[in-house]
């Protein structure tokens, strides 16, 4: 595990703080559930700023490639991450729920001890596809049946496809 990186969010925003670095995905425990491999390295940057209206925000950027599991063939699916999020820092739950209602911006509760890597992990998980799949031309199951592969082994479905083609 890397050391936790903790910031006082409001202070960080008003001072225009910035943290960037690289992290190996194996350091993200919760993210592991979605991954096939754990050796990929991601670049991240978290910076604090004031938005146009003078409100404190945190900007999170994550880039890199991770391996997800294709929900069709269950094979490895390389997925490129290029996340950029701006999170408005709110001072209390009321402000946060008001923000959630109008949905014009994403917000998080300001904290004196925000774990940056935890925040980055949240953003990655939120940005993952719900049902990752290869492009049809790249999937080892090809352009097969619409009922997915329930009950069928990849070999069986491949044979069925061959029959359909001839
Ligand atoms: Zn696939």
Coordinates of N, CA and C and ligand atoms in Angstrom, one line a residue:
X1 N 0.8 -1.2 0.0 CA 0.0 0.0 0.0 C 0.9 1.3 0.0
X2 N 0.5 2.2 -0.8 CA 1.1 3.5 -0.7 C 0.6 4.3 0.5
X3 N 1.4 5.2 1.0 CA 0.9 6.0 2.1 C -0.4 6.8 1.7
X4 N -1.3 7.0 2.6 CA -2.5 7.7 2.3 C -2.1 9.2 2.1
X5 N -2.8 9.8 1.3 CA -2.5 11.2 1.0 C -3.7 12.0 1.5
X6 N -3.5 12.8 2.5 CA -4.7 13.4 3.2 C -4.6 15.0 3.0
X7 N -5.7 15.6 2.7 CA -5.6 17.1 2.5 C -6.8 17.7 3.3
X8 N -6.6 18.9 3.7 CA -7.7 19.7 4.2 C -8.3 20.4 2.9
X9 N -9.5 19.9 2.5 CA -10.0 20.3 1.2 C -10.2 21.8 0.9
X10 N -10.8 22.5 1.9 CA -11.0 23.9 1.7 C -9.7 24.7 1.6
X11 N -8.9 24.4 2.5 CA -7.5 25.0 2.6 C -6.8 24.8 1.2
X12 N -6.9 23.5 0.8 CA -6.2 23.1 -0.5 C -6.8 23.9 -1.7
X13 N -8.1 24.1 -1.7 CA -8.8 24.8 -2.8 C -8.3 26.3 -2.7
X14 N -8.4 26.9 -1.6 CA -8.1 28.4 -1.5 C -6.7 28.6 -1.8
X15 N -5.8 27.7 -1.4 CA -4.4 27.9 -1.7 C -3.9 27.4 -3.1
X16 N -4.9 26.8 -3.8 CA -4.5 26.3 -5.2 C -3.5 25.2 -5.1
X17 N -3.8 24.3 -4.2 CA -2.8 23.2 -4.0 C -2.9 22.2 -5.2
X18 N -1.9 21.4 -5.3 CA -1.8 20.4 -6.3 C -1.0 19.2 -5.9
X19 N -1.6 18.0 -6.2 CA -0.8 16.8 -6.0 C -0.9 16.0 -7.2
X20 N 0.2 15.4 -7.7 CA 0.1 14.5 -8.8 C 1.1 13.4 -8.6
X21 N 0.8 12.3 -9.3 CA 1.7 11.2 -9.1 C 1.2 10.0 -9.9
X22 N 1.8 8.8 -9.6 CA 1.4 7.6 -10.2 C 1.0 6.6 -9.2
X23 N 0.0 5.8 -9.5 CA -0.4 4.8 -8.6 C -0.7 3.5 -9.3
X24 N -0.2 2.4 -8.7 CA -0.5 1.1 -9.3 C -1.9 0.6 -8.8
X25 N -2.7 0.1 -9.7 CA -4.1 -0.2 -9.4 C -4.3 -1.2 -8.2
X26 N -3.2 -2.0 -7.9 CA -3.4 -2.9 -6.8 C -3.5 -2.1 -5.5
X27 N -3.2 -0.8 -5.5 CA -3.4 0.0 -4.3 C -4.8 0.4 -4.0
X28 N -5.7 0.2 -5.0 CA -7.1 0.5 -4.8 C -7.8 -0.8 -4.5
X29 N -8.2 -1.0 -3.2 CA -8.8 -2.2 -2.8 C -10.2 -2.5 -3.4
X30 N -11.0 -1.4 -3.3 CA -12.4 -1.6 -3.8 C -12.4 -1.8 -5.3
X31 N -11.5 -1.1 -6.0 CA -11.5 -1.2 -7.5 C -11.1 -2.6 -8.0
X32 N -10.4 -3.4 -7.1 CA -10.0 -4.7 -7.5 C -11.2 -5.6 -8.0
X33 N -12.3 -5.4 -7.4 CA -13.5 -6.2 -7.7 C -13.9 -6.1 -9.2
X34 N -13.4 -5.0 -9.8 CA -13.8 -4.8 -11.2 C -12.7 -5.1 -12.2
X35 N -11.6 -5.4 -11.7 CA -10.4 -5.6 -12.6 C -10.0 -7.0 -12.8
X36 N -9.3 -7.2 -13.9 CA -8.7 -8.6 -14.2 C -7.3 -8.6 -13.8
X37 N -6.5 -7.5 -14.1 CA -5.1 -7.5 -13.7 C -4.9 -6.4 -12.6
X38 N -3.8 -6.4 -11.9 CA -3.6 -5.4 -10.9 C -2.3 -4.7 -11.0
X39 N -1.7 -4.8 -12.2 CA -0.3 -4.2 -12.3 C -0.4 -2.9 -13.1
X40 N -1.5 -2.5 -13.6 CA -1.5 -1.3 -14.4 C -1.3 0.0 -13.5
X41 N -0.6 0.9 -14.2 CA -0.3 2.1 -13.4 C -1.1 3.3 -14.0
X42 N -1.6 4.1 -13.1 CA -2.4 5.3 -13.5 C -1.8 6.5 -13.0
X43 N -1.9 7.6 -13.9 CA -1.4 8.9 -13.5 C -2.6 9.7 -12.9
X44 N -2.4 10.4 -11.9 CA -3.5 11.2 -11.3 C -3.0 12.6 -11.0
X45 N -4.0 13.4 -10.9 CA -3.7 14.8 -10.5 C -4.9 15.3 -9.7
X46 N -4.7 15.9 -8.6 CA -5.8 16.5 -7.8 C -5.3 18.0 -7.6
X47 N -6.2 18.9 -8.0 CA -5.8 20.3 -7.7 C -7.0 21.0 -7.1
X48 N -6.6 22.0 -6.4 CA -7.6 22.9 -5.7 C -7.7 24.2 -6.4
X49 N -8.9 24.8 -6.5 CA -9.1 26.1 -7.2 C -10.4 26.7 -6.8
X50 N -10.6 27.9 -7.3 CA -11.8 28.6 -7.1 C -12.5 28.7 -8.5
X51 N -13.8 28.3 -8.6 CA -14.4 28.4 -9.9 C -14.8 29.8 -10.2
X52 N -15.5 30.0 -11.3 CA -15.8 31.4 -11.8 C -16.6 32.2 -10.8
X53 N -17.4 31.5 -10.0 CA -18.2 32.2 -9.0 C -17.4 32.3 -7.7
X54 N -16.2 31.9 -7.6 CA -15.4 32.0 -6.4 C -15.7 30.9 -5.4
X55 N -16.4 29.8 -5.9 CA -16.6 28.7 -5.0 C -15.4 27.7 -5.0
X56 N -15.1 27.2 -3.9 CA -13.9 26.2 -3.8 C -14.2 24.9 -4.5
X57 N -13.3 24.5 -5.4 CA -13.5 23.2 -6.1 C -12.3 22.4 -6.0
X58 N -12.5 21.0 -6.2 CA -11.4 20.1 -6.4 C -11.5 19.6 -7.8
X59 N -10.4 19.6 -8.5 CA -10.4 19.0 -9.8 C -9.6 17.7 -9.8
X60 N -10.2 16.6 -10.3 CA -9.5 15.3 -10.3 C -9.3 14.9 -11.7
X61 N -8.1 14.4 -12.0 CA -7.9 13.9 -13.3 C -7.1 12.6 -13.2
X62 N -7.6 11.6 -13.9 CA -6.9 10.2 -13.9 C -6.8 9.7 -15.3
X63 N -5.6 9.2 -15.6 CA -5.4 8.7 -16.9 C -4.6 7.4 -16.9
X64 N -4.9 6.5 -17.8 CA -4.2 5.2 -17.8 C -5.1 4.2 -18.4
X65 N -4.6 3.0 -18.5 CA -5.4 1.9 -19.0 C -5.5 0.8 -18.0
X66 N -6.7 0.2 -17.8 CA -6.9 -0.8 -16.9 C -7.5 -2.0 -17.6
X67 N -7.5 -3.2 -17.0 CA -8.1 -4.4 -17.6 C -9.4 -4.7 -16.9
X68 N -10.5 -4.6 -17.6 CA -11.8 -5.1 -17.1 C -12.1 -6.4 -17.7
X69 N -13.2 -7.0 -17.3 CA -13.6 -8.3 -17.8 C -14.8 -8.1 -18.8
X70 N -14.7 -8.6 -20.0 CA -15.7 -8.5 -21.0 C -16.9 -9.3 -20.5
X71 N -18.1 -8.7 -20.5 CA -19.3 -9.4 -19.9 C -19.9 -10.4 -20.9
X72 N -19.3 -10.4 -22.1 CA -19.8 -11.4 -23.1 C -18.9 -12.6 -23.1
X73 N -17.6 -12.4 -23.3 CA -16.7 -13.6 -23.5 C -15.9 -13.9 -22.2
X74 N -16.0 -13.0 -21.2 CA -15.3 -13.1 -19.9 C -13.8 -12.9 -20.1
X75 N -13.4 -12.5 -21.3 CA -12.0 -12.3 -21.5 C -11.6 -10.9 -21.0
X76 N -10.3 -10.6 -21.1 CA -9.7 -9.3 -20.7 C -10.1 -8.2 -21.7
X77 N -10.5 -7.1 -21.1 CA -10.9 -6.0 -22.0 C -10.1 -4.8 -21.5
X78 N -9.2 -4.3 -22.4 CA -8.4 -3.1 -22.0 C -9.3 -1.8 -22.1
X79 N -9.3 -1.1 -21.1 CA -10.2 0.1 -21.0 C -9.4 1.3 -20.7
X80 N -9.5 2.3 -21.5 CA -8.7 3.5 -21.3 C -9.4 4.5 -20.4
X81 N -8.8 5.0 -19.4 CA -9.4 5.9 -18.5 C -8.8 7.3 -18.9
X82 N -9.7 8.3 -18.9 CA -9.3 9.7 -19.1 C -10.4 10.5 -18.4
X83 N -10.2 10.5 -17.1 CA -11.3 11.2 -16.3 C -10.9 12.6 -15.9
X84 N -11.8 13.5 -16.0 CA -11.6 14.8 -15.5 C -12.9 15.3 -14.8
X85 N -12.8 15.5 -13.6 CA -14.0 15.9 -12.8 C -13.7 17.1 -12.0
X86 N -14.7 17.9 -11.9 CA -14.6 19.1 -11.0 C -15.7 18.9 -10.0
X87 N -15.3 18.9 -8.7 CA -16.2 18.7 -7.6 C -16.3 20.0 -6.8
X88 N -17.5 20.4 -6.6 CA -17.7 21.6 -5.8 C -17.6 21.2 -4.3
X89 N -16.9 21.9 -3.6 CA -16.8 21.6 -2.1 C -17.9 22.3 -1.4
X90 N -18.7 21.5 -0.7 CA -19.8 22.0 0.1 C -19.5 22.0 1.6
X91 N -20.1 22.9 2.3 CA -19.7 23.0 3.7 C -20.6 22.1 4.6
X92 N -21.7 21.7 4.1 CA -22.6 20.9 4.9 C -23.5 20.0 4.0
X93 N -24.2 19.1 4.7 CA -25.1 18.2 3.9 C -26.2 18.9 3.2
X94 N -26.7 20.0 3.7 CA -27.8 20.7 3.1 C -27.3 21.2 1.7
X95 N -26.2 21.9 1.7 CA -25.7 22.4 0.5 C -25.4 21.2 -0.6
X96 N -25.0 20.1 0.0 CA -24.7 19.0 -0.9 C -26.0 18.5 -1.5
X97 N -27.0 18.3 -0.7 CA -28.3 17.8 -1.3 C -28.9 18.8 -2.2
X98 N -28.8 20.0 -2.0 CA -29.3 21.0 -3.0 C -28.6 20.9 -4.3
X99 N -27.3 20.7 -4.2 CA -26.5 20.5 -5.4 C -26.9 19.3 -6.2
X100 N -27.1 18.2 -5.4 CA -27.6 16.9 -6.1 C -28.9 17.1 -6.8
X101 N -29.8 17.9 -6.2 CA -31.1 18.1 -6.9 C -31.0 18.8 -8.2
X102 N -30.2 19.8 -8.3 CA -30.2 20.5 -9.6 C -29.2 19.9 -10.6
X103 N -28.4 19.0 -10.2 CA -27.5 18.2 -11.1 C -26.7 19.0 -12.0
X104 N -26.5 20.2 -11.8 CA -25.7 21.0 -12.8 C -24.2 20.8 -12.4
X105 N -23.9 20.4 -11.2 CA -22.5 20.2 -10.9 C -22.4 19.0 -9.9
X106 N -21.2 18.4 -9.8 CA -21.0 17.4 -8.8 C -20.4 18.0 -7.6
X107 N -20.8 17.6 -6.4 CA -20.3 18.1 -5.2 C -19.8 17.1 -4.2
X108 N -19.0 17.5 -3.3 CA -18.6 16.6 -2.2 C -18.5 17.5 -1.0
X109 N -18.7 16.8 0.1 CA -18.6 17.5 1.4 C -17.1 17.9 1.7
X110 N -16.9 19.1 2.0 CA -15.5 19.5 2.4 C -15.1 18.8 3.7
X111 N -13.8 18.5 3.7 CA -13.4 17.8 4.9 C -12.0 18.2 5.3
X112 N -11.7 18.3 6.6 CA -10.3 18.7 6.9 C -9.3 17.5 6.7
X113 N -9.8 16.3 6.5 CA -8.9 15.2 6.3 C -9.4 14.2 5.2
X114 N -9.5 14.8 4.0 CA -9.9 14.0 2.9 C -8.8 13.1 2.3
X115 N -9.1 11.8 2.2 CA -8.2 10.9 1.6 C -8.2 11.0 0.1
X116 N -7.2 11.6 -0.5 CA -7.2 11.8 -1.9 C -7.3 10.6 -2.7
X117 N -6.6 9.5 -2.3 CA -6.6 8.3 -3.1 C -7.9 7.6 -3.1
X118 N -8.6 7.8 -1.9 CA -9.9 7.2 -1.8 C -10.9 8.0 -2.7
X119 N -10.7 9.3 -2.8 CA -11.5 10.1 -3.7 C -11.3 9.7 -5.2
X120 N -10.1 9.5 -5.5 CA -9.7 9.1 -6.9 C -10.3 7.8 -7.2
X121 N -10.2 6.9 -6.2 CA -10.8 5.5 -6.4 C -12.3 5.6 -6.7
X122 N -13.0 6.5 -5.9 CA -14.5 6.7 -6.1 C -14.7 7.1 -7.5
X123 N -14.0 8.1 -7.9 CA -14.2 8.7 -9.3 C -14.0 7.6 -10.4
X124 N -13.0 6.8 -10.2 CA -12.7 5.8 -11.2 C -13.9 4.8 -11.2
X125 N -14.3 4.3 -10.0 CA -15.4 3.4 -10.0 C -16.7 3.9 -10.6
X126 N -17.0 5.2 -10.3 CA -18.2 5.9 -10.8 C -18.1 6.0 -12.3
X127 N -16.9 6.1 -12.9 CA -16.8 6.2 -14.3 C -16.7 5.0 -15.1
X128 N -16.7 3.8 -14.4 CA -16.5 2.5 -15.1 C -17.8 2.2 -15.9
X129 N -17.7 1.5 -17.0 CA -18.9 1.1 -17.8 C -19.6 0.1 -16.9
X130 N -21.0 0.1 -16.9 CA -21.8 -0.8 -16.1 C -21.6 -2.2 -16.6
X131 N -21.6 -2.4 -17.9 CA -21.4 -3.7 -18.5 C -20.4 -3.7 -19.6
X132 N -19.1 -3.8 -19.2 CA -18.0 -3.6 -20.2 C -18.1 -4.8 -21.2
X133 N -17.9 -4.4 -22.5 CA -17.9 -5.4 -23.5 C -16.9 -5.0 -24.6
X134 N -16.2 -6.0 -25.2 CA -15.4 -5.7 -26.4 C -16.3 -5.2 -27.5
X135 N -15.7 -4.5 -28.4 CA -16.4 -4.2 -29.7 C -16.7 -5.6 -30.3
X136 N -17.8 -5.6 -31.0 CA -18.2 -6.9 -31.6 C -17.0 -7.6 -32.4
X137 N -16.3 -6.8 -33.2 CA -15.3 -7.3 -34.0 C -14.1 -7.8 -33.2
X138 N -14.0 -7.3 -32.0 CA -12.8 -7.7 -31.2 C -13.2 -8.8 -30.1
X139 N -14.4 -9.1 -29.9 CA -14.8 -10.0 -28.9 C -14.6 -11.4 -29.4
X140 N -14.1 -12.3 -28.6 CA -13.8 -13.6 -29.1 C -15.1 -14.4 -29.3
X141 N -16.2 -13.8 -28.9 CA -17.5 -14.5 -29.2 C -18.1 -13.9 -30.5
X142 N -17.4 -13.0 -31.1 CA -17.9 -12.4 -32.4 C -19.3 -11.8 -32.3
X143 N -20.0 -11.8 -33.3 CA -21.3 -11.1 -33.4 C -22.5 -12.0 -33.2
X144 N -22.4 -12.8 -32.1 CA -23.3 -13.8 -31.9 C -24.7 -13.4 -31.2
X145 N -25.3 -14.5 -30.8 CA -26.7 -14.4 -30.3 C -26.9 -13.3 -29.3
X146 N -28.1 -12.9 -29.3 CA -28.5 -11.7 -28.5 C -28.9 -12.0 -27.1
X147 N -29.0 -13.3 -26.8 CA -29.3 -13.7 -25.4 C -28.0 -13.9 -24.6
X148 N -27.0 -13.3 -25.1 CA -25.7 -13.5 -24.5 C -25.3 -15.0 -24.5
X149 N -24.5 -15.4 -23.5 CA -24.0 -16.7 -23.5 C -24.5 -17.6 -22.4
X150 N -25.6 -17.2 -21.9 CA -26.2 -18.0 -20.7 C -26.3 -19.5 -21.1
X151 N -25.6 -20.3 -20.3 CA -25.7 -21.7 -20.5 C -24.9 -22.3 -21.6
X152 N -24.2 -21.4 -22.4 CA -23.4 -21.9 -23.5 C -22.0 -21.7 -23.2
X153 N -21.1 -22.7 -23.5 CA -19.7 -22.5 -23.4 C -19.2 -21.7 -24.7
X154 N -18.1 -21.0 -24.6 CA -17.6 -20.2 -25.7 C -17.5 -21.1 -26.9
X155 N -17.0 -22.4 -26.7 CA -16.7 -23.3 -27.9 C -18.1 -23.6 -28.5
X156 N -19.1 -23.9 -27.7 CA -20.4 -24.2 -28.3 C -20.9 -23.1 -29.1
X157 N -20.8 -21.8 -28.5 CA -21.4 -20.7 -29.2 C -20.6 -20.4 -30.5
X158 N -19.3 -20.7 -30.5 CA -18.5 -20.5 -31.6 C -19.0 -21.4 -32.7
X159 N -19.2 -22.7 -32.4 CA -19.7 -23.7 -33.3 C -21.0 -23.3 -33.9
X160 N -21.9 -22.8 -33.1 CA -23.2 -22.4 -33.5 C -23.1 -21.3 -34.6
X161 N -22.1 -20.4 -34.3 CA -22.0 -19.3 -35.2 C -21.4 -19.8 -36.6
X162 N -20.5 -20.8 -36.5 CA -20.0 -21.3 -37.7 C -21.1 -21.9 -38.6
X163 N -22.0 -22.6 -37.9 CA -23.1 -23.2 -38.6 C -24.0 -22.1 -39.3
X164 N -24.2 -21.1 -38.6 CA -25.0 -20.0 -39.1 C -24.4 -19.4 -40.4
X165 N -23.1 -19.4 -40.4 CA -22.4 -18.7 -41.5 C -22.5 -19.6 -42.8
X166 N -22.7 -20.9 -42.6 CA -22.6 -21.8 -43.8 C -24.0 -22.3 -44.2
Ligands
LIG1 ZN1 -15.4 -10.1 -25.3

